[in-house]
Tab-separated table of C-alpha atoms and ligand atoms in Angstrom:
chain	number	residue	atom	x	y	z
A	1	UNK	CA	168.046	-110.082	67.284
A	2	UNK	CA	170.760	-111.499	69.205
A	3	UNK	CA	174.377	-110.286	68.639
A	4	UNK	CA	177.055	-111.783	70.457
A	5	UNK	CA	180.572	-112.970	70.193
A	6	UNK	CA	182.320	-116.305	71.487
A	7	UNK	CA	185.621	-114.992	73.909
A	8	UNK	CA	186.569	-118.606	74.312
A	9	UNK	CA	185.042	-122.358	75.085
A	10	UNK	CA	181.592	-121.364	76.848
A	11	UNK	CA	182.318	-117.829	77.477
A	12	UNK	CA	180.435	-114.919	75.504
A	13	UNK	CA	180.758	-111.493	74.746
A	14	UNK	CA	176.795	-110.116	75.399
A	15	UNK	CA	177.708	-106.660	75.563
A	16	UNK	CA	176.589	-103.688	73.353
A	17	UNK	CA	177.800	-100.826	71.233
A	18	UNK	CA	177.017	-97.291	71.512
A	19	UNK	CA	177.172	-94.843	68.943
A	20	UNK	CA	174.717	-92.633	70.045
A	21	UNK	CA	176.427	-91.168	73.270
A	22	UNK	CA	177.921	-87.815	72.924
A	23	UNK	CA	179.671	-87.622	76.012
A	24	UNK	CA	181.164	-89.842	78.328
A	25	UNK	CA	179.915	-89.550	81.642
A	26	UNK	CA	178.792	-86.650	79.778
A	27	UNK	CA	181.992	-84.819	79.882
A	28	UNK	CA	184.017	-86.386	77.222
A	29	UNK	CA	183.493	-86.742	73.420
A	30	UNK	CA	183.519	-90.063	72.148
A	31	UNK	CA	183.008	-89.518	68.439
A	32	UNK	CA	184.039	-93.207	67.517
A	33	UNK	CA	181.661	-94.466	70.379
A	34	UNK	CA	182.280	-97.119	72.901
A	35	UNK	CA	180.587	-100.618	73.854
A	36	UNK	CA	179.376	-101.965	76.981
A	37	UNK	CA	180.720	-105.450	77.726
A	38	UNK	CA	179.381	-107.639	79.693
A	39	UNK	CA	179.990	-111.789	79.770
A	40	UNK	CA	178.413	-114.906	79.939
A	41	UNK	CA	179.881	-118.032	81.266
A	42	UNK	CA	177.771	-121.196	80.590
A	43	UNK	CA	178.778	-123.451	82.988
A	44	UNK	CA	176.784	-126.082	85.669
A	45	UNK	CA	175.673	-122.917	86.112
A	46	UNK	CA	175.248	-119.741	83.964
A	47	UNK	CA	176.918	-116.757	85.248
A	48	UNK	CA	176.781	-113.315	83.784
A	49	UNK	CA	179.501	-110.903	84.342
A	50	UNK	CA	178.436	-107.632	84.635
A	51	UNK	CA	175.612	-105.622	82.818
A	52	UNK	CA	175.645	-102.594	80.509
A	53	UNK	CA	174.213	-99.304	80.242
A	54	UNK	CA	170.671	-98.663	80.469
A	55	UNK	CA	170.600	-97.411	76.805
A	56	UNK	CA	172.320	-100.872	75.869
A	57	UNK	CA	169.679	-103.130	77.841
A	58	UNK	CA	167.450	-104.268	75.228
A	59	UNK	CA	170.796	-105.514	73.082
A	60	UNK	CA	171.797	-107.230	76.733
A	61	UNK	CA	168.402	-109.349	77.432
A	62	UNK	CA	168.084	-110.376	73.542
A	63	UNK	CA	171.503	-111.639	73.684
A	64	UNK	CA	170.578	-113.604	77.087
A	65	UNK	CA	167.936	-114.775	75.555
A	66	UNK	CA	169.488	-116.278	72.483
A	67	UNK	CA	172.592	-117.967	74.531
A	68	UNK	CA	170.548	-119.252	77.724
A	69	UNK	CA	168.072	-120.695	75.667
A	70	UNK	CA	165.167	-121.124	78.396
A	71	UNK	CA	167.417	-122.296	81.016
A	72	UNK	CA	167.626	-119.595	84.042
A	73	UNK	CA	170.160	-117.390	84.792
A	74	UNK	CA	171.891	-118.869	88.384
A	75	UNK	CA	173.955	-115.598	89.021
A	76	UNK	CA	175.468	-112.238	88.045
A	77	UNK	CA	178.445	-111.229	89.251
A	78	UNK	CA	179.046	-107.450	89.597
A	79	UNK	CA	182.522	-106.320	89.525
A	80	UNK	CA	182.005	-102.744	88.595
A	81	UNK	CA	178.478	-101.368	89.677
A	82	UNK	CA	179.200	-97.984	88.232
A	83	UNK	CA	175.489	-96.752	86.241
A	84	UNK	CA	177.284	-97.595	82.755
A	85	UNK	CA	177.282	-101.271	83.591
A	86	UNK	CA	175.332	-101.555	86.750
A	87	UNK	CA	172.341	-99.653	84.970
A	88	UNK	CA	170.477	-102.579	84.005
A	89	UNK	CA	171.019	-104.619	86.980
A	90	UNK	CA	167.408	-104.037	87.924
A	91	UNK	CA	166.231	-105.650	84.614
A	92	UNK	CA	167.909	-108.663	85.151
A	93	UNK	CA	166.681	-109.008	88.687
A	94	UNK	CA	163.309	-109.093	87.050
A	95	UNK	CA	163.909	-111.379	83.829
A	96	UNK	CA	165.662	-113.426	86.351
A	97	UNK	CA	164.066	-113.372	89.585
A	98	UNK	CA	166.095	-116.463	91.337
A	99	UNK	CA	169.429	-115.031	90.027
A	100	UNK	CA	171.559	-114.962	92.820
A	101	UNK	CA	174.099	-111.396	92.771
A	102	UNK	CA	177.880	-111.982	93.591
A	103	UNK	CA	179.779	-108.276	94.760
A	104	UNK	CA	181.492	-106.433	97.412
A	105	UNK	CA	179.898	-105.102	100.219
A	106	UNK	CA	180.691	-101.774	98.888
A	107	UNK	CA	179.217	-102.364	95.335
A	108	UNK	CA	175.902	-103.732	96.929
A	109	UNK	CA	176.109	-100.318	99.571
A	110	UNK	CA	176.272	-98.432	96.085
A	111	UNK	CA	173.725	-100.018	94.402
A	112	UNK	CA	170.913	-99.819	97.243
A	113	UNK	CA	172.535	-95.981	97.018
A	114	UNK	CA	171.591	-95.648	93.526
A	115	UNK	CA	167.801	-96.763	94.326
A	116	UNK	CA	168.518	-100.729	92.385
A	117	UNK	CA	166.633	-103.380	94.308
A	118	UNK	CA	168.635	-105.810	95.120
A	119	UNK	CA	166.876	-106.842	98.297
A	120	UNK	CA	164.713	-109.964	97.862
A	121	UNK	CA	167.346	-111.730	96.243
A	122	UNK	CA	170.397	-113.652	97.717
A	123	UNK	CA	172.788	-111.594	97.493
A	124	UNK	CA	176.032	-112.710	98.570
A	125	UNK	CA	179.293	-110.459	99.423
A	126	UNK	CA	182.967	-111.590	98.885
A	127	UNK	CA	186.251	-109.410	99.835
A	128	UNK	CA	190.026	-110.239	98.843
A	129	UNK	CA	191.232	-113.542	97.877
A	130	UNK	CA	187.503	-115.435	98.481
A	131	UNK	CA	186.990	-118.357	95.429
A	132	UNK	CA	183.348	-119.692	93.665
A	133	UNK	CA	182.858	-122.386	92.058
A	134	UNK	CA	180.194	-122.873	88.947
A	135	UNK	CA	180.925	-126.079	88.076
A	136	UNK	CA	184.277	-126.652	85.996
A	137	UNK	CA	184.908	-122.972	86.274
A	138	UNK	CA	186.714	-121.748	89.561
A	139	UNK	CA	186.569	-118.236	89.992
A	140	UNK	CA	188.811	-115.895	92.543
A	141	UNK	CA	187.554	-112.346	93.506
A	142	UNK	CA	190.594	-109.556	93.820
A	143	UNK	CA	189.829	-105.907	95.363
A	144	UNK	CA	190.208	-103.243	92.794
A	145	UNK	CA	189.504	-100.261	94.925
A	146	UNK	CA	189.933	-97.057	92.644
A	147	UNK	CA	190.238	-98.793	89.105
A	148	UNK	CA	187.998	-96.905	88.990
A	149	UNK	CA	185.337	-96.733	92.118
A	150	UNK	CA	185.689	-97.819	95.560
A	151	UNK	CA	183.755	-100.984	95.238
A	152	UNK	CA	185.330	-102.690	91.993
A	153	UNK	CA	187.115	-105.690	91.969
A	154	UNK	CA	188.028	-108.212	89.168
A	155	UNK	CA	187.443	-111.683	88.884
A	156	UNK	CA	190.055	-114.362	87.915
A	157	UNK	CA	188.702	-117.561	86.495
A	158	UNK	CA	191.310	-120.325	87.254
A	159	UNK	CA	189.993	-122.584	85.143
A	160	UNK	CA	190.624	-121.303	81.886
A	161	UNK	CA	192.380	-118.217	82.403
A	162	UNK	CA	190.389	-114.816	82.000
A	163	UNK	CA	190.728	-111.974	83.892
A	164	UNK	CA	187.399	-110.367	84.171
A	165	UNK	CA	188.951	-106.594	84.426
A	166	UNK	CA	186.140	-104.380	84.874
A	167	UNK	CA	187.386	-101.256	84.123
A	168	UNK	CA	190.878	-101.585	84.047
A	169	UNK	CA	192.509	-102.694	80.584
A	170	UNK	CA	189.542	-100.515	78.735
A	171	UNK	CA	189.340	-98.319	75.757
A	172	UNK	CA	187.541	-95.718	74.317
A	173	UNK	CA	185.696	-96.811	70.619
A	174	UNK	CA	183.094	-98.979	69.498
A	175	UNK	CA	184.165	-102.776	68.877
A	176	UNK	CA	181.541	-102.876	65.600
A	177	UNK	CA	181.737	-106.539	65.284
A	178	UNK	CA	185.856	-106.781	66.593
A	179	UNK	CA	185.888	-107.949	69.604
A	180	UNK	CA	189.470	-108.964	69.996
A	181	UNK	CA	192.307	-106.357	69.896
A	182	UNK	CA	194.191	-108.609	68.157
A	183	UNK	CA	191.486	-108.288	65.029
A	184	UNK	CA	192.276	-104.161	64.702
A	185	UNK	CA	195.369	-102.561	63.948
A	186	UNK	CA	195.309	-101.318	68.089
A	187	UNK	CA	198.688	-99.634	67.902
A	188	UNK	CA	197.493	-97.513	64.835
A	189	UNK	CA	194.052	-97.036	65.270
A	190	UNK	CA	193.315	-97.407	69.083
A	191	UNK	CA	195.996	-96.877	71.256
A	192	UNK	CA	195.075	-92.715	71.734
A	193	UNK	CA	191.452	-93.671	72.325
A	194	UNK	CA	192.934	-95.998	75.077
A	195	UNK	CA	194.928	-93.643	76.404
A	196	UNK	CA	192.618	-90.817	76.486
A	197	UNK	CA	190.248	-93.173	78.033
A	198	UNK	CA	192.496	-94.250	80.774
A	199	UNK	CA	193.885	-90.942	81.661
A	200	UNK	CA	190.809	-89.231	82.001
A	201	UNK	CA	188.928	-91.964	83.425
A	202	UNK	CA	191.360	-93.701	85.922
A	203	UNK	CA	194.356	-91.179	85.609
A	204	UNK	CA	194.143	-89.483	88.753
A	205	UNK	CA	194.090	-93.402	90.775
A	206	UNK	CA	197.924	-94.571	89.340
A	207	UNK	CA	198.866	-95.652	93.028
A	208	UNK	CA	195.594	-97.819	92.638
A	209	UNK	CA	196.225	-99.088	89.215
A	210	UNK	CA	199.870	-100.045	90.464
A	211	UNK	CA	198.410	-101.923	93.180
A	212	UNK	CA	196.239	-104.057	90.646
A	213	UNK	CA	199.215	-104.735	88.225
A	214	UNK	CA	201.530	-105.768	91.483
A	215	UNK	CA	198.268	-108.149	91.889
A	216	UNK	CA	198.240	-109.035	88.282
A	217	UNK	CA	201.778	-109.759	87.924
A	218	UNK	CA	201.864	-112.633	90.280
A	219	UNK	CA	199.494	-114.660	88.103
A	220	UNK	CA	200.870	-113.575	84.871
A	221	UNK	CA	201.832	-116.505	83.433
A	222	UNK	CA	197.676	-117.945	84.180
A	223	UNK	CA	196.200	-114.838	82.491
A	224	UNK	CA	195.069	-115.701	78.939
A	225	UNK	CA	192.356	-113.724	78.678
A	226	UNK	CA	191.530	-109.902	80.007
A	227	UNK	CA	188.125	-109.030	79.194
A	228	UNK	CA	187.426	-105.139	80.109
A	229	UNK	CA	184.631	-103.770	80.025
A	230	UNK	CA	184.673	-101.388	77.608
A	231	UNK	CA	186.713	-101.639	74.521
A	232	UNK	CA	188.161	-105.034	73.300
A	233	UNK	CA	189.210	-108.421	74.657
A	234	UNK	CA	193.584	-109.254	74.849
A	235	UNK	CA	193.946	-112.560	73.841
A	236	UNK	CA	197.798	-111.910	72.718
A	237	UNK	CA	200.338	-109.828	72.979
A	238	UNK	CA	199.309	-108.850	76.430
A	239	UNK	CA	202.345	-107.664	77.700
A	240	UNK	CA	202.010	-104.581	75.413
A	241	UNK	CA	198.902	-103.060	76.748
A	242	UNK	CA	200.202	-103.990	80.325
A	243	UNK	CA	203.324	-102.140	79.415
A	244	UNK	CA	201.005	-99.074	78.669
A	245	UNK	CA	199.426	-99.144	81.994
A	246	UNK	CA	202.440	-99.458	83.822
A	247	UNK	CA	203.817	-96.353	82.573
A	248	UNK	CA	200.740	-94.504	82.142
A	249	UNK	CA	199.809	-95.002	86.016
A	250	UNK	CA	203.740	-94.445	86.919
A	251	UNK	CA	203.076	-91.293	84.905
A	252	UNK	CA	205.880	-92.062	83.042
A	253	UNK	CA	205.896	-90.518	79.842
A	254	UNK	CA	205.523	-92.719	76.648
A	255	UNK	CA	207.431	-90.617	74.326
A	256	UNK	CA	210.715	-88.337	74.409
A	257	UNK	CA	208.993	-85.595	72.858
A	258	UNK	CA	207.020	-82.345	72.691
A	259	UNK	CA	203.434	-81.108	73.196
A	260	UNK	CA	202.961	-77.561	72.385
A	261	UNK	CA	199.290	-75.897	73.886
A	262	UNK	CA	198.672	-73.150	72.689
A	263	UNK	CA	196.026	-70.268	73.677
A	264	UNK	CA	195.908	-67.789	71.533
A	265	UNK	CA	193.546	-64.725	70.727
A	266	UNK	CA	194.427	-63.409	67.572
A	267	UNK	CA	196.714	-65.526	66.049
A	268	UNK	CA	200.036	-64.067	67.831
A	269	UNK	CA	200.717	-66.440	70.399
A	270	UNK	CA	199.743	-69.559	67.830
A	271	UNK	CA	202.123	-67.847	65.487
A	272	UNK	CA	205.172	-68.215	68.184
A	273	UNK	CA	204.381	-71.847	69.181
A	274	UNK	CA	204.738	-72.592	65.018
A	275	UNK	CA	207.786	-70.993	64.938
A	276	UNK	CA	209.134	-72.927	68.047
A	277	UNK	CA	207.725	-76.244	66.769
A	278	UNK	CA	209.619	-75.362	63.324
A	279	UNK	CA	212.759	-74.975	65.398
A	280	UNK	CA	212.145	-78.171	67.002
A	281	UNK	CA	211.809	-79.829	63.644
A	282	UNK	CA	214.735	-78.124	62.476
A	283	UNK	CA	216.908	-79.089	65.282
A	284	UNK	CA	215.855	-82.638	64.418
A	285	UNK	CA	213.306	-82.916	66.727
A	286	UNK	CA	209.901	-84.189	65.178
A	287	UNK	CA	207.912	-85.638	68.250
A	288	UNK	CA	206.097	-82.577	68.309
A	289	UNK	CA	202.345	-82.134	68.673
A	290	UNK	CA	200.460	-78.915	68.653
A	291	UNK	CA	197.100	-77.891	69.497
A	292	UNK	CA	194.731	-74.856	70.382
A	293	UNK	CA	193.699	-74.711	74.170
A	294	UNK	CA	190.838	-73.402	73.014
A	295	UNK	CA	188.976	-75.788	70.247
A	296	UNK	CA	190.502	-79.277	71.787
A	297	UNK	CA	188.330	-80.334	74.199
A	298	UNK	CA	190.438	-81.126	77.344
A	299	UNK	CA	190.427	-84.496	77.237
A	300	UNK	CA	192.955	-84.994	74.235
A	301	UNK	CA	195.428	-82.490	76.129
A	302	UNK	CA	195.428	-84.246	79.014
A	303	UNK	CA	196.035	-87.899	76.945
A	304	UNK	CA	198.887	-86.255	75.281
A	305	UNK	CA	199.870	-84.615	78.216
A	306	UNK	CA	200.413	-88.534	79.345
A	307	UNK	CA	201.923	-89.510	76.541
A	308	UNK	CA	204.726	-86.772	75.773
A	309	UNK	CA	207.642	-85.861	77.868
A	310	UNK	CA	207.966	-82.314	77.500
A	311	UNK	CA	205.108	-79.482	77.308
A	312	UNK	CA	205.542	-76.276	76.254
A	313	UNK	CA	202.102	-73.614	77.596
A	314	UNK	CA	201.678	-70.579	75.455
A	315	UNK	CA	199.748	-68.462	76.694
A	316	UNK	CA	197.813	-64.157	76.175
A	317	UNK	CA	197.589	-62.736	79.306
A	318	UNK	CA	193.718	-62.342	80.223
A	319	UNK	CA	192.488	-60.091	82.467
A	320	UNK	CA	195.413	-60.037	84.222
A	321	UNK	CA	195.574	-63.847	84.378
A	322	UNK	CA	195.915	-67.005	82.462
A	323	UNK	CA	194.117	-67.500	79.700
A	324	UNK	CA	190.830	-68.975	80.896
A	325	UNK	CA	190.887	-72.440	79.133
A	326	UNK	CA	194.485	-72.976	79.558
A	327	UNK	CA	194.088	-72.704	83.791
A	328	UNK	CA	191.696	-75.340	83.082
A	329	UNK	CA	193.618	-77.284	81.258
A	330	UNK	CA	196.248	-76.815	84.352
A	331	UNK	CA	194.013	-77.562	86.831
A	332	UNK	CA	192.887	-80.815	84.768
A	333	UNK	CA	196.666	-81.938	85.132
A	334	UNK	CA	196.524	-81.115	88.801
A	335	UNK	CA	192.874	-83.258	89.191
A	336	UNK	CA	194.345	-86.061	87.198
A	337	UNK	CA	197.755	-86.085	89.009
A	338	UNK	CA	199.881	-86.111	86.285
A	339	UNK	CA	203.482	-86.087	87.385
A	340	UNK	CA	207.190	-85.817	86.194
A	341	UNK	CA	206.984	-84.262	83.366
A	342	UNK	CA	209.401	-80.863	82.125
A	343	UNK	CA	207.733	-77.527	81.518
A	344	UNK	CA	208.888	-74.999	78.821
A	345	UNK	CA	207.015	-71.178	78.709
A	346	UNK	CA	205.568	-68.652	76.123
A	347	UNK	CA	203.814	-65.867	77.490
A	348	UNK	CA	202.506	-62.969	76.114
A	349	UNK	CA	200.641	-59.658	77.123
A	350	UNK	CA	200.339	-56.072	75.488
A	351	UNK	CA	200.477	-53.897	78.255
A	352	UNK	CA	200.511	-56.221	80.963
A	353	UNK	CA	202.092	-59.823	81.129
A	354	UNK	CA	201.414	-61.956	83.777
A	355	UNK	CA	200.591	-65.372	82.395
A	356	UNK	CA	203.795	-66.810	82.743
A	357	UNK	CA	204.775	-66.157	85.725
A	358	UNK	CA	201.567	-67.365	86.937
A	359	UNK	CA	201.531	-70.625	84.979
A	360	UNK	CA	205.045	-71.344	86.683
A	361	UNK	CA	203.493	-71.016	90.222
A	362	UNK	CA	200.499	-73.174	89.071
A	363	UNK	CA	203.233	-75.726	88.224
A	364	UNK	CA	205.519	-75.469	91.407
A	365	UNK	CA	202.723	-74.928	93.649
A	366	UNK	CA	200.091	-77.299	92.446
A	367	UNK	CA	201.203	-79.702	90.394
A	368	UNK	CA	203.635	-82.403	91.419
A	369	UNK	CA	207.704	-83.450	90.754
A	370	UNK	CA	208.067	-81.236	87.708
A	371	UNK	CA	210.951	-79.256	86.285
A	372	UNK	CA	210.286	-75.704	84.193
A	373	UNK	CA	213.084	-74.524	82.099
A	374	UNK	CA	214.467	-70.982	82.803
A	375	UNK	CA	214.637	-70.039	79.107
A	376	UNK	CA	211.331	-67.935	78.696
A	377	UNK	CA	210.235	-66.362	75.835
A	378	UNK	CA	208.296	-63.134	76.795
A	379	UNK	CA	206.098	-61.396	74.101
A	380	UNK	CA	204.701	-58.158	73.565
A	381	UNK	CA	201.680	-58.638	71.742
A	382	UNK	CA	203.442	-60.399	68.656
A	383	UNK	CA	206.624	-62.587	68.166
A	384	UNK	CA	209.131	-60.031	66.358
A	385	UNK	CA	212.563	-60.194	64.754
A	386	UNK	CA	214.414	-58.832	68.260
A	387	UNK	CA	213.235	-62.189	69.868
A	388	UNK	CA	215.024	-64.603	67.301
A	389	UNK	CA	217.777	-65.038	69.553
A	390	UNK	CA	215.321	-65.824	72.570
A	391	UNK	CA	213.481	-68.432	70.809
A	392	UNK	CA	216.798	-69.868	69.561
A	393	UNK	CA	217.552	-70.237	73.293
A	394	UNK	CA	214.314	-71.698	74.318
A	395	UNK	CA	214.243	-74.142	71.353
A	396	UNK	CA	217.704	-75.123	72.358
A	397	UNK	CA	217.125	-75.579	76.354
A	398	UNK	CA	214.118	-78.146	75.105
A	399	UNK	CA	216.653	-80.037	72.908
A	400	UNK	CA	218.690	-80.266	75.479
A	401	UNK	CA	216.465	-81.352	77.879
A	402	UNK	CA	215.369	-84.039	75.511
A	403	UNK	CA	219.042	-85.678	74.767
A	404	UNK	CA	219.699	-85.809	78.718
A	405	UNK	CA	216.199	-87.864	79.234
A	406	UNK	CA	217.054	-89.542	76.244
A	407	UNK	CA	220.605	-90.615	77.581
A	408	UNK	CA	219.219	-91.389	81.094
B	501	FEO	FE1	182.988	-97.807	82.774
B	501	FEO	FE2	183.915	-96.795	85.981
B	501	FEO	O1	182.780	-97.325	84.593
């Protein structure tokens, strides 16, 4: 049974949900899912834009079915040839043996790379700036190098508006029948799963994503539409989610506030970062997040490493080192190239403490334009009453810190 959605006058969302997947490019959790979309323009001629995931095919070709109504398929255009849309590029080939495949000569490298046979049918290449025409709809292909492969591009239909945004503009979660983010409560319910998609996904390309938005931001006032392709379609308030992607690929923090990590083995360390956060909140700051190195997978750290201006790293001292989940979370932030953003330390050791001084020269050394506060705090296996005073100062130099970004 078809299942499909109408984006606007003959355009369709054919795409597919996924609740199934565990893991994201089997790396990160996506417990509310995701969906695989992937458009049809009904035109003089049909077009599809992009394909889905191999696991999604069967939803695809039903949905093909249904809207093409024995009439062919005249071609697919592949902005994104990445295996979770490109998967089932094969299929169509052979439903649709005449279709005729519009890419970039790096997509089609990339797909004859990943063993799909494209050879046999036309396929025809198009760089920068180069326009199609299907009949009313006028289409213009723009590079999108590193949003988020080498080959993608996006596709700009004049005619009535949509930006076909392949990766860019995407989210995390399921659509379940919503396609358009103006049908969920997106600020409330989607905006982290956007984030941590983008972050982790795209996060270490901001230079790229710039580029794009530069692009984007001379045809502004056409866009109408931006159909991603994963997560839902903007038909309003566009600005906002453009907004989000400006700072997020400036990596300029969202929110004045502060993210507390944690790693902790018995408790001690978690029970200093509490008592710092309760300063915080006491001092009348309440942007404060918390979490366990250890049982959040990295992903979320590294979205709300995005989001929040400051981040304070508590860390035991392990084998002489940093705690082995929290240098991975460090090294994430180096991968993902997160920037500009002010450091605060707890460290902690009971015969030996190192873990500070090493997560400072992890953030000098490796990571890129960011500040760590002098005030320390410096335990001996447990946060006791002689280092009130310290954590007074600490909590202090963060508040601080905070009014000064706050008045700049
Ligand atoms: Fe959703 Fe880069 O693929």
């Amino acid at each position: 049974m078809h299942c499909v959605r109408t984006v606007t006058e003959n355009l369709y969302w054919v795409g597919a949900n996924d609740h199934r997947l565990a893991l994201f490019e089997n790396i990160h959790p996506i417990p509310k899912g995701v969906s695989y979309n992937a458009y049809l323009l009904l035109d003089e001629k049909s077009v599809l834009f992009d394909t889905v995931d191999w696991s999604a095919c069967r939803q695809l070709l039903e949905n093909l079915e249904y809207l093409l109504n024995g009439t062919p398929l005249d071609y697919l255009v592949i902005n994104h040839m990445e295996p979770d849309h490109g998967a089932s590029i094969e299929e169509i080939l052979l439903r649709y043996p005449k279709v005729r495949i519009i890419s970039t000569e790096k997509a089609f490298m990339l797909m004859r790379q990943f063993g799909f046979h494209v050879d046999g049918h036309e396929c025809i290449q198009v760089k920068e700036g180069d326009t199609y025409s299907f009949g009313d709809h006028t289409v213009t292909f723009v590079g999108a190098p590193m949003v988020h492969w080498p080959e993608a591009m996006v596709t700009f239909d004049t005619t009535n508006g949509v930006l076909f945004s392949a990766d860019a503009f995407g989210s995390f979660i399921a659509l379940d029948g919503k396609l358009f983010a103006d049908e969920v409560n997106f600020d409330r319910d989607w905006i982290d799963e956007a984030r941590r998609y983008l972050t982790n996904i795209v996060g270490k390309y901001g230079p790229h994503i710039q580029l794009l938005l530069g692009k984007a931001g001379g045809i502004l006032d056409q866009i109408r539409y931006i159909c991603p392709l994963h997560g839902p379609v903007w038909r309003k308030d566009l600005g906002y989610f453009i907004d989000k992607y400006d700072k997020w690929s400036r990596y300029e923090p969202e929110v004045k506030g502060v993210l507390i990590v944690y790693a902790s083995m018995y408790g001690n360390t978690e029970a200093a970062a509490q008592a710092l956060a309760a300063k915080l909140c006491e001092r009348g700051i309440t942007d404060v997040a918390l979490y366990d190195v250890s049982n959040t997978h990295v992903s979320y750290l590294i979205a709300e490493s995005f989001k929040y201006s400051h981040i304070v790293l508590a860390s035991v001292t392990y084998n002489l080192g940093i705690y082995p989940v929290m240098k991975s979370y460090l090294e994430d932030m180096k991968a993902l190239n997160l920037q500009n953003r002010t450091f605060a330390i707890i460290e902690n050791g009971s015969w030996a403490c190192k873990s500070g001084d090493l997560m400072q020269a992890f953030i000098d050394e490796e990571l890129k334009n960011m500040t760590v506060l002098n005030e320390r705090l410096s335990l001996a296996s447990s946060l006791q009453a002689d280092k009130a005073a310290e954590l007074d100062q600490l909590a202090d130099a963060l508040v601080e810190s905070l009014q000064e970004d706050l008045e700049n």
